[in-house]
Amino acid sequence: MGLYSDEVMAHFTHPKHMGKLKEFDAVGKVGNPVCGDVMYIYIKVKDNKIADIGFETMGCAAAIATSSMVTELALGKTLEEAKKITRDDVAKSLNGLPPVKMHCSNLAAEGLRNAIEIYEKKVKG
Ligand code: FES
């Protein structure tokens, strides 16, 4: 068996929601101090729900797979629900990540939370 689960490989080779959204309400940016990789999460919000989502990730296979998974998990959720997505949720949905790669899944969950917080600040003023 390789380093990654089939689920990770599937999301790495065929990522969902990859790329910057043409229209978005907020963008979350998070850098990984461990490896120096960077991730952007773009969200479009409608009726307090994530109506559209996209990501740009300069990172490893796990970072790309977790970005893809976090966008899948967040799409259609309310902002409150989406904020509760943790790195463990992301890793579990991918059938696990090698321990050395757990910091990569943290990046995806953090990036999403960051985007939502920026959006909320913008709306609440
Ligand atoms: Fe950098 Fe995974 S090694 S995000």
PDB file of C-alpha atoms and ligand atoms in Angstrom:
ATOM      1  CA  MET A   1       0.000   0.000   0.000  1.00  0.00           C
ATOM      2  CA  GLY A   2       1.234   3.488  -0.822  1.00  0.00           C
ATOM      3  CA  LEU A   3       1.479   6.487   1.449  1.00  0.00           C
ATOM      4  CA  TYR A   4      -1.997   7.746   0.549  1.00  0.00           C
ATOM      5  CA  SER A   5      -5.492   6.223   0.575  1.00  0.00           C
ATOM      6  CA  ASP A   6      -7.340   5.764  -2.727  1.00  0.00           C
ATOM      7  CA  GLU A   7      -9.614   8.614  -1.693  1.00  0.00           C
ATOM      8  CA  VAL A   8      -6.654  10.982  -1.304  1.00  0.00           C
ATOM      9  CA  MET A   9      -5.285   9.920  -4.674  1.00  0.00           C
ATOM     10  CA  ALA A  10      -8.695  10.422  -6.321  1.00  0.00           C
ATOM     11  CA  HIS A  11      -8.998  13.974  -4.968  1.00  0.00           C
ATOM     12  CA  PHE A  12      -5.393  14.735  -5.826  1.00  0.00           C
ATOM     13  CA  THR A  13      -5.656  13.564  -9.429  1.00  0.00           C
ATOM     14  CA  HIS A  14      -9.220  14.892  -9.970  1.00  0.00           C
ATOM     15  CA  PRO A  15      -9.655  17.779  -7.540  1.00  0.00           C
ATOM     16  CA  LYS A  16     -13.125  19.261  -7.080  1.00  0.00           C
ATOM     17  CA  HIS A  17     -13.677  23.027  -7.217  1.00  0.00           C
ATOM     18  CA  MET A  18     -10.106  23.821  -8.167  1.00  0.00           C
ATOM     19  CA  GLY A  19      -9.408  27.388  -9.253  1.00  0.00           C
ATOM     20  CA  LYS A  20     -10.311  30.908  -8.294  1.00  0.00           C
ATOM     21  CA  LEU A  21     -14.006  31.821  -8.459  1.00  0.00           C
ATOM     22  CA  LYS A  22     -14.908  34.526 -10.968  1.00  0.00           C
ATOM     23  CA  GLU A  23     -17.175  36.119  -8.383  1.00  0.00           C
ATOM     24  CA  PHE A  24     -16.541  35.682  -4.688  1.00  0.00           C
ATOM     25  CA  ASP A  25     -17.376  37.402  -1.408  1.00  0.00           C
ATOM     26  CA  ALA A  26     -14.247  36.525   0.525  1.00  0.00           C
ATOM     27  CA  VAL A  27     -10.934  34.776   0.174  1.00  0.00           C
ATOM     28  CA  GLY A  28      -9.139  33.011   2.983  1.00  0.00           C
ATOM     29  CA  LYS A  29      -5.385  32.661   2.829  1.00  0.00           C
ATOM     30  CA  VAL A  30      -3.350  30.345   4.940  1.00  0.00           C
ATOM     31  CA  GLY A  31       0.308  29.479   4.874  1.00  0.00           C
ATOM     32  CA  ASN A  32       1.822  26.356   6.307  1.00  0.00           C
ATOM     33  CA  PRO A  33       4.777  27.206   8.527  1.00  0.00           C
ATOM     34  CA  VAL A  34       5.935  23.586   8.448  1.00  0.00           C
ATOM     35  CA  CYS A  35       6.520  23.389   4.712  1.00  0.00           C
ATOM     36  CA  GLY A  36       5.947  26.922   3.352  1.00  0.00           C
ATOM     37  CA  ASP A  37       2.970  25.908   1.189  1.00  0.00           C
ATOM     38  CA  VAL A  38       0.114  28.353   0.602  1.00  0.00           C
ATOM     39  CA  MET A  39      -3.621  27.893   0.070  1.00  0.00           C
ATOM     40  CA  TYR A  40      -6.429  30.233  -0.936  1.00  0.00           C
ATOM     41  CA  ILE A  41     -10.110  29.413  -0.402  1.00  0.00           C
ATOM     42  CA  TYR A  42     -12.706  31.523  -2.249  1.00  0.00           C
ATOM     43  CA  ILE A  43     -16.314  31.592  -1.088  1.00  0.00           C
ATOM     44  CA  LYS A  44     -19.529  32.962  -2.510  1.00  0.00           C
ATOM     45  CA  VAL A  45     -22.258  33.323   0.107  1.00  0.00           C
ATOM     46  CA  LYS A  46     -26.003  33.363  -0.457  1.00  0.00           C
ATOM     47  CA  ASP A  47     -28.714  33.205   2.227  1.00  0.00           C
ATOM     48  CA  ASN A  48     -26.035  32.543   4.846  1.00  0.00           C
ATOM     49  CA  LYS A  49     -24.882  29.428   2.961  1.00  0.00           C
ATOM     50  CA  ILE A  50     -21.763  28.606   0.964  1.00  0.00           C
ATOM     51  CA  ALA A  51     -23.259  28.911  -2.520  1.00  0.00           C
ATOM     52  CA  ASP A  52     -19.974  28.427  -4.369  1.00  0.00           C
ATOM     53  CA  ILE A  53     -16.421  27.634  -3.389  1.00  0.00           C
ATOM     54  CA  GLY A  54     -13.047  27.308  -5.063  1.00  0.00           C
ATOM     55  CA  PHE A  55      -9.439  26.839  -4.063  1.00  0.00           C
ATOM     56  CA  GLU A  56      -5.912  27.485  -5.229  1.00  0.00           C
ATOM     57  CA  THR A  57      -3.251  25.468  -3.483  1.00  0.00           C
ATOM     58  CA  MET A  58       0.460  25.556  -3.953  1.00  0.00           C
ATOM     59  CA  GLY A  59       1.303  22.448  -2.023  1.00  0.00           C
ATOM     60  CA  CYS A  60       1.751  18.716  -1.750  1.00  0.00           C
ATOM     61  CA  ALA A  61      -0.655  15.949  -2.817  1.00  0.00           C
ATOM     62  CA  ALA A  62      -2.235  15.905   0.641  1.00  0.00           C
ATOM     63  CA  ALA A  63      -2.737  19.683   0.575  1.00  0.00           C
ATOM     64  CA  ILE A  64      -4.507  19.471  -2.786  1.00  0.00           C
ATOM     65  CA  ALA A  65      -6.634  16.483  -1.758  1.00  0.00           C
ATOM     66  CA  THR A  66      -7.634  18.135   1.529  1.00  0.00           C
ATOM     67  CA  SER A  67      -8.473  21.407  -0.256  1.00  0.00           C
ATOM     68  CA  SER A  68     -10.683  19.486  -2.638  1.00  0.00           C
ATOM     69  CA  MET A  69     -12.357  17.605   0.224  1.00  0.00           C
ATOM     70  CA  VAL A  70     -12.933  20.712   2.324  1.00  0.00           C
ATOM     71  CA  THR A  71     -14.689  22.414  -0.595  1.00  0.00           C
ATOM     72  CA  GLU A  72     -16.885  19.332  -1.024  1.00  0.00           C
ATOM     73  CA  LEU A  73     -17.735  19.277   2.677  1.00  0.00           C
ATOM     74  CA  ALA A  74     -18.459  23.014   2.864  1.00  0.00           C
ATOM     75  CA  LEU A  75     -20.522  23.544  -0.281  1.00  0.00           C
ATOM     76  CA  GLY A  76     -24.203  24.116   0.555  1.00  0.00           C
ATOM     77  CA  LYS A  77     -23.573  24.325   4.297  1.00  0.00           C
ATOM     78  CA  THR A  78     -24.501  27.319   6.441  1.00  0.00           C
ATOM     79  CA  LEU A  79     -21.585  29.468   7.575  1.00  0.00           C
ATOM     80  CA  GLU A  80     -21.981  28.153  11.131  1.00  0.00           C
ATOM     81  CA  GLU A  81     -21.857  24.538   9.948  1.00  0.00           C
ATOM     82  CA  ALA A  82     -18.933  25.172   7.616  1.00  0.00           C
ATOM     83  CA  LYS A  83     -16.927  26.836  10.393  1.00  0.00           C
ATOM     84  CA  LYS A  84     -17.167  23.661  12.448  1.00  0.00           C
ATOM     85  CA  ILE A  85     -15.396  21.520   9.851  1.00  0.00           C
ATOM     86  CA  THR A  86     -12.187  20.320  11.469  1.00  0.00           C
ATOM     87  CA  ARG A  87      -9.012  18.827  10.125  1.00  0.00           C
ATOM     88  CA  ASP A  88     -10.166  15.496  11.532  1.00  0.00           C
ATOM     89  CA  ASP A  89     -13.397  15.698   9.515  1.00  0.00           C
ATOM     90  CA  VAL A  90     -11.328  16.341   6.400  1.00  0.00           C
ATOM     91  CA  ALA A  91      -8.874  13.538   7.128  1.00  0.00           C
ATOM     92  CA  LYS A  92     -11.672  11.076   7.990  1.00  0.00           C
ATOM     93  CA  SER A  93     -13.542  11.866   4.778  1.00  0.00           C
ATOM     94  CA  LEU A  94     -10.335  11.025   2.907  1.00  0.00           C
ATOM     95  CA  ASN A  95     -10.053   7.678   4.733  1.00  0.00           C
ATOM     96  CA  GLY A  96      -7.131   8.940   6.731  1.00  0.00           C
ATOM     97  CA  LEU A  97      -3.866  10.735   6.103  1.00  0.00           C
ATOM     98  CA  PRO A  98      -0.392   9.631   7.090  1.00  0.00           C
ATOM     99  CA  PRO A  99       0.464  11.252  10.470  1.00  0.00           C
ATOM    100  CA  VAL A 100       3.281  13.217   8.856  1.00  0.00           C
ATOM    101  CA  LYS A 101       0.686  14.816   6.562  1.00  0.00           C
ATOM    102  CA  MET A 102      -1.904  15.856   9.173  1.00  0.00           C
ATOM    103  CA  HIS A 103      -0.623  19.441   9.146  1.00  0.00           C
ATOM    104  CA  CYS A 104      -1.713  19.634   5.502  1.00  0.00           C
ATOM    105  CA  SER A 105      -5.332  18.908   6.412  1.00  0.00           C
ATOM    106  CA  ASN A 106      -5.161  21.605   9.050  1.00  0.00           C
ATOM    107  CA  LEU A 107      -4.352  24.049   6.297  1.00  0.00           C
ATOM    108  CA  ALA A 108      -7.583  23.307   4.420  1.00  0.00           C
ATOM    109  CA  ALA A 109      -9.843  23.624   7.473  1.00  0.00           C
ATOM    110  CA  GLU A 110      -8.057  26.825   8.541  1.00  0.00           C
ATOM    111  CA  GLY A 111      -8.310  28.341   5.077  1.00  0.00           C
ATOM    112  CA  LEU A 112     -12.052  27.787   5.008  1.00  0.00           C
ATOM    113  CA  ARG A 113     -12.528  29.253   8.489  1.00  0.00           C
ATOM    114  CA  ASN A 114     -10.377  32.223   7.529  1.00  0.00           C
ATOM    115  CA  ALA A 115     -12.532  32.929   4.454  1.00  0.00           C
ATOM    116  CA  ILE A 116     -15.737  32.759   6.519  1.00  0.00           C
ATOM    117  CA  GLU A 117     -14.334  35.055   9.212  1.00  0.00           C
ATOM    118  CA  ILE A 118     -13.290  37.618   6.613  1.00  0.00           C
ATOM    119  CA  TYR A 119     -16.768  37.438   5.080  1.00  0.00           C
ATOM    120  CA  GLU A 120     -18.466  37.891   8.469  1.00  0.00           C
ATOM    121  CA  LYS A 121     -16.284  40.867   9.314  1.00  0.00           C
ATOM    122  CA  LYS A 122     -17.163  42.435   5.987  1.00  0.00           C
ATOM    123  CA  VAL A 123     -20.901  41.945   6.503  1.00  0.00           C
ATOM    124  CA  LYS A 124     -21.045  42.929  10.174  1.00  0.00           C
ATOM    125  CA  GLY A 125     -18.669  45.846   9.623  1.00  0.00           C
TER     126      GLY A 125
HETATM  127 FE1  FES B   1       2.997  21.408   2.530  1.00  0.00          FE
HETATM  128 FE2  FES B   1       1.541  19.296   2.751  1.00  0.00          FE
HETATM  129  S1  FES B   1       3.678  19.382   2.704  1.00  0.00           S
HETATM  130  S2  FES B   1       0.880  21.321   2.724  1.00  0.00           S
END
